[in-house]
Amino acid sequence: MVSSLNPFTACLGVLYQPTATFGALKGQHNWSWLPFVLVVLAAILPVYYYFQVVDFQWYKEVIISSQFANVSPGEQQAVSASLNATKGIVGTIITPLIMVLVLVSLMALYLNVMTKSDPENIYGFSDWFGFSWWALLPSCVGALLSGIILFWLDHGQISFDAVSPSALSFLFAIPVTSTWFGLASSIKLEIVWSMYLVAVGVSQWVNISWRKALLVAFTPCVVLWLVWALIIIFD
């Protein structure tokens, strides 16, 4: 597969043959445009499609009952009037794009710092910025699953969790009113998959042990989730 590698086959190779693919990608610095496009589309399209199929009046009622239950009826009406499908759609395009760019920038900065322990490391921030798009390709699988679920659940009253079907909040049907909802919705199977790909890629690009590569890849999210859980428990 590596001998015939191109940006398109590399996207598939990262998912099912990551070690060989990341090894071959070390010398390809201009291919990350394709995973960039795919990851951005994966961030935008499920939410856009959601607002095409959801019963928006029902969606507004869920938002108000879950987030504004303790405000006055007048304030609830004002919130309801401010919510409309057009704003929702615009927000689904701008917000995910900004969030994914910030995420990839933070990933690149983090990897740039953590890989300095290898004295032979020749990769800088821009290299890790491109690398991060490859590692986030599992989000495309999640987006595909989301599209299938949204198409299947065509009754209109669809939980927003359907845009992230691998999230624990969706898998365990955790209600939006639960204090654990935010944490559960942030823990997704494709994120774990991406962390594994980061470990594989880092171990191929720089001279560090597999154990250290795993620590580099998994530590940020695991620490964040643990701190979040402790805050919920002791709050």
Short mmCIF file of C-alpha atoms in Angstrom, two decimals:
data_model
loop_
_atom_site.label_atom_id
_atom_site.label_comp_id
_atom_site.label_asym_id
_atom_site.label_seq_id
_atom_site.Cartn_x
_atom_site.Cartn_y
_atom_site.Cartn_z
CA MET A 1 0.00 0.00 0.00
CA VAL A 2 2.82 2.40 0.90
CA SER A 3 4.38 2.12 -2.56
CA SER A 4 1.22 3.53 -4.20
CA LEU A 5 0.44 6.04 -1.48
CA ASN A 6 -1.35 9.25 -2.39
CA PRO A 7 -3.49 11.67 -0.33
CA PHE A 8 -6.65 9.61 -0.90
CA THR A 9 -5.20 6.19 -0.10
CA ALA A 10 -3.35 7.72 2.85
CA CYS A 11 -6.66 8.81 4.40
CA LEU A 12 -7.86 5.21 4.34
CA GLY A 13 -4.46 3.86 5.34
CA VAL A 14 -4.34 6.00 8.48
CA LEU A 15 -7.53 4.30 9.64
CA TYR A 16 -6.70 0.66 8.95
CA GLN A 17 -2.92 0.54 8.55
CA PRO A 18 -1.70 3.50 10.62
CA THR A 19 1.85 2.39 11.39
CA ALA A 20 2.92 1.98 7.77
CA THR A 21 0.95 5.01 6.62
CA PHE A 22 2.34 7.42 9.21
CA GLY A 23 5.80 6.08 8.45
CA ALA A 24 5.32 6.96 4.79
CA LEU A 25 3.73 10.34 5.57
CA LYS A 26 6.92 11.58 7.19
CA GLY A 27 8.18 12.65 3.80
CA GLN A 28 4.91 14.10 2.54
CA HIS A 29 4.36 17.65 3.76
CA ASN A 30 1.76 18.84 1.26
CA TRP A 31 -0.93 16.19 1.64
CA SER A 32 -2.68 17.36 4.80
CA TRP A 33 -5.08 19.51 2.74
CA LEU A 34 -7.28 16.47 2.16
CA PRO A 35 -7.71 15.38 5.80
CA PHE A 36 -8.22 19.08 6.61
CA VAL A 37 -11.17 19.23 4.20
CA LEU A 38 -12.58 15.91 5.42
CA VAL A 39 -12.28 16.74 9.12
CA VAL A 40 -13.86 20.19 8.67
CA LEU A 41 -16.74 18.66 6.70
CA ALA A 42 -17.13 15.98 9.39
CA ALA A 43 -17.46 18.75 11.97
CA ILE A 44 -20.01 20.75 9.99
CA LEU A 45 -22.25 18.38 8.01
CA PRO A 46 -23.81 16.28 10.82
CA VAL A 47 -24.96 19.39 12.70
CA TYR A 48 -26.15 21.04 9.49
CA TYR A 49 -28.13 17.93 8.58
CA TYR A 50 -29.53 17.77 12.10
CA PHE A 51 -31.13 21.19 11.75
CA GLN A 52 -32.61 20.11 8.42
CA VAL A 53 -34.50 17.19 9.95
CA VAL A 54 -35.23 18.20 13.55
CA ASP A 55 -38.59 19.61 14.62
CA PHE A 56 -37.23 23.04 15.50
CA GLN A 57 -40.15 23.99 17.74
CA TRP A 58 -39.56 20.83 19.76
CA TYR A 59 -35.82 21.59 19.79
CA LYS A 60 -36.46 25.07 21.24
CA GLU A 61 -38.68 23.61 23.96
CA VAL A 62 -35.93 21.15 24.92
CA ILE A 63 -33.32 23.92 25.07
CA ILE A 64 -35.51 26.16 27.21
CA SER A 65 -36.62 23.39 29.59
CA SER A 66 -33.06 22.12 30.09
CA GLN A 67 -31.08 25.38 30.19
CA PHE A 68 -33.56 28.10 31.16
CA ALA A 69 -35.96 26.30 33.49
CA ASN A 70 -35.19 28.65 36.39
CA VAL A 71 -35.84 31.95 34.61
CA SER A 72 -39.11 33.83 34.33
CA PRO A 73 -41.68 33.00 31.62
CA GLY A 74 -40.97 36.35 29.98
CA GLU A 75 -37.27 35.57 29.74
CA GLN A 76 -38.07 32.13 28.37
CA GLN A 77 -40.20 33.71 25.65
CA ALA A 78 -37.38 36.10 24.79
CA VAL A 79 -34.95 33.18 24.49
CA SER A 80 -37.44 31.25 22.37
CA ALA A 81 -37.87 34.23 20.04
CA SER A 82 -34.11 34.56 19.65
CA LEU A 83 -33.75 30.95 18.54
CA ASN A 84 -34.36 30.26 14.88
CA ALA A 85 -33.26 27.66 12.37
CA THR A 86 -31.24 30.13 10.30
CA LYS A 87 -29.09 31.13 13.26
CA GLY A 88 -28.68 27.48 14.13
CA ILE A 89 -27.45 26.62 10.64
CA VAL A 90 -25.05 29.58 10.51
CA GLY A 91 -23.72 28.60 13.91
CA THR A 92 -23.15 25.03 12.74
CA ILE A 93 -20.85 26.29 10.01
CA ILE A 94 -18.86 28.92 11.89
CA THR A 95 -18.59 27.42 15.38
CA PRO A 96 -17.31 23.94 14.43
CA LEU A 97 -14.79 25.47 12.00
CA ILE A 98 -13.37 27.75 14.70
CA MET A 99 -13.36 24.96 17.28
CA VAL A 100 -11.56 22.46 15.07
CA LEU A 101 -8.93 25.04 14.07
CA VAL A 102 -8.30 25.87 17.72
CA LEU A 103 -8.15 22.17 18.61
CA VAL A 104 -5.63 21.37 15.88
CA SER A 105 -3.51 24.39 16.80
CA LEU A 106 -3.41 23.27 20.44
CA MET A 107 -2.57 19.72 19.38
CA ALA A 108 0.27 20.95 17.19
CA LEU A 109 1.65 23.16 19.96
CA TYR A 110 1.44 20.33 22.48
CA LEU A 111 3.12 17.77 20.20
CA ASN A 112 5.78 20.27 19.21
CA VAL A 113 6.71 20.67 22.88
CA MET A 114 6.39 17.03 23.95
CA THR A 115 8.55 15.66 21.12
CA LYS A 116 11.52 17.93 21.89
CA SER A 117 12.98 15.11 24.00
CA ASP A 118 14.18 13.48 20.78
CA PRO A 119 17.41 15.32 19.85
CA GLU A 120 17.04 14.20 16.24
CA ASN A 121 13.51 15.55 15.92
CA ILE A 122 13.31 17.81 12.87
CA TYR A 123 9.58 18.55 13.02
CA GLY A 124 8.19 21.92 14.04
CA PHE A 125 4.77 23.40 14.72
CA SER A 126 3.67 23.43 11.07
CA ASP A 127 4.56 19.75 10.67
CA TRP A 128 2.53 18.77 13.72
CA PHE A 129 -0.30 21.01 12.55
CA GLY A 130 -0.52 18.95 9.37
CA PHE A 131 -0.04 15.72 11.33
CA SER A 132 -3.01 16.52 13.58
CA TRP A 133 -5.46 16.55 10.67
CA TRP A 134 -4.47 12.96 9.85
CA ALA A 135 -4.95 11.90 13.47
CA LEU A 136 -8.47 13.39 13.52
CA LEU A 137 -9.71 11.37 10.55
CA PRO A 138 -11.78 9.01 12.78
CA SER A 139 -14.18 11.94 13.14
CA CYS A 140 -15.22 11.21 9.55
CA VAL A 141 -16.39 7.76 10.63
CA GLY A 142 -18.41 9.36 13.42
CA ALA A 143 -19.92 11.83 10.96
CA LEU A 144 -20.94 9.00 8.65
CA LEU A 145 -22.62 7.14 11.52
CA SER A 146 -24.38 10.35 12.52
CA GLY A 147 -25.75 10.81 9.01
CA ILE A 148 -27.10 7.25 8.98
CA ILE A 149 -28.76 7.68 12.37
CA LEU A 150 -30.31 11.04 11.47
CA PHE A 151 -31.63 9.57 8.23
CA TRP A 152 -33.06 6.60 10.10
CA LEU A 153 -34.64 8.71 12.88
CA ASP A 154 -36.76 10.89 10.64
CA HIS A 155 -39.57 11.63 13.11
CA GLY A 156 -38.30 15.16 13.87
CA GLN A 157 -37.93 14.90 17.64
CA ILE A 158 -34.29 13.86 17.62
CA SER A 159 -31.86 14.47 20.45
CA PHE A 160 -28.90 16.66 19.52
CA ASP A 161 -26.72 13.78 20.73
CA ALA A 162 -27.46 12.06 17.43
CA VAL A 163 -24.77 14.20 15.80
CA SER A 164 -22.25 12.38 18.05
CA PRO A 165 -23.47 8.78 18.11
CA SER A 166 -20.26 7.45 19.64
CA ALA A 167 -20.47 9.79 22.64
CA LEU A 168 -21.22 8.16 25.99
CA SER A 169 -24.18 10.51 26.43
CA PHE A 170 -25.80 9.02 23.31
CA LEU A 171 -24.78 5.41 23.92
CA PHE A 172 -26.13 5.45 27.48
CA ALA A 173 -29.05 7.82 26.81
CA ILE A 174 -27.90 10.33 29.44
CA PRO A 175 -30.46 13.16 29.60
CA VAL A 176 -29.36 16.70 28.88
CA THR A 177 -30.51 17.70 32.36
CA SER A 178 -27.97 15.37 34.01
CA THR A 179 -24.88 16.92 35.59
CA TRP A 180 -22.89 14.22 33.81
CA PHE A 181 -24.20 15.11 30.36
CA GLY A 182 -21.42 17.54 29.42
CA LEU A 183 -18.65 15.13 30.40
CA ALA A 184 -20.36 12.14 28.80
CA SER A 185 -20.95 14.00 25.55
CA SER A 186 -17.24 14.91 25.37
CA ILE A 187 -16.08 11.28 25.65
CA LYS A 188 -16.40 9.80 22.17
CA LEU A 189 -15.07 6.58 20.73
CA GLU A 190 -13.51 8.39 17.77
CA ILE A 191 -11.57 10.60 20.19
CA VAL A 192 -10.04 7.49 21.76
CA TRP A 193 -9.30 6.24 18.24
CA SER A 194 -7.65 9.55 17.38
CA MET A 195 -5.53 9.41 20.54
CA TYR A 196 -4.32 5.98 19.48
CA LEU A 197 -3.44 7.35 16.03
CA VAL A 198 -1.50 10.18 17.66
CA ALA A 199 0.52 7.61 19.60
CA VAL A 200 1.19 5.58 16.45
CA GLY A 201 2.13 8.64 14.42
CA VAL A 202 4.39 10.13 17.07
CA SER A 203 6.21 6.80 17.48
CA GLN A 204 6.82 6.77 13.72
CA TRP A 205 7.88 10.39 13.35
CA VAL A 206 10.24 10.74 16.31
CA ASN A 207 12.51 8.42 18.23
CA ILE A 208 10.57 7.76 21.43
CA SER A 209 9.29 4.56 23.01
CA TRP A 210 5.80 3.26 22.41
CA ARG A 211 5.01 3.71 26.11
CA LYS A 212 5.97 7.38 26.01
CA ALA A 213 4.05 7.87 22.78
CA LEU A 214 0.94 6.50 24.49
CA LEU A 215 1.45 8.84 27.43
CA VAL A 216 1.88 11.82 25.12
CA ALA A 217 -1.27 10.91 23.19
CA PHE A 218 -3.64 9.99 26.03
CA THR A 219 -2.59 12.22 28.93
CA PRO A 220 -4.34 15.51 27.97
CA CYS A 221 -7.81 14.05 27.46
CA VAL A 222 -7.62 11.56 30.32
CA VAL A 223 -6.51 14.27 32.76
CA LEU A 224 -9.23 16.63 31.51
CA TRP A 225 -11.93 13.96 31.90
CA LEU A 226 -10.73 12.99 35.39
CA VAL A 227 -10.64 16.60 36.60
CA TRP A 228 -14.10 17.21 35.10
CA ALA A 229 -15.47 14.11 36.86
CA LEU A 230 -13.97 15.17 40.20
CA ILE A 231 -15.51 18.62 39.87
CA ILE A 232 -18.91 17.05 39.28
CA ILE A 233 -18.53 14.66 42.20
CA PHE A 234 -17.38 17.24 44.74
CA ASP A 235 -19.36 20.22 43.53
#
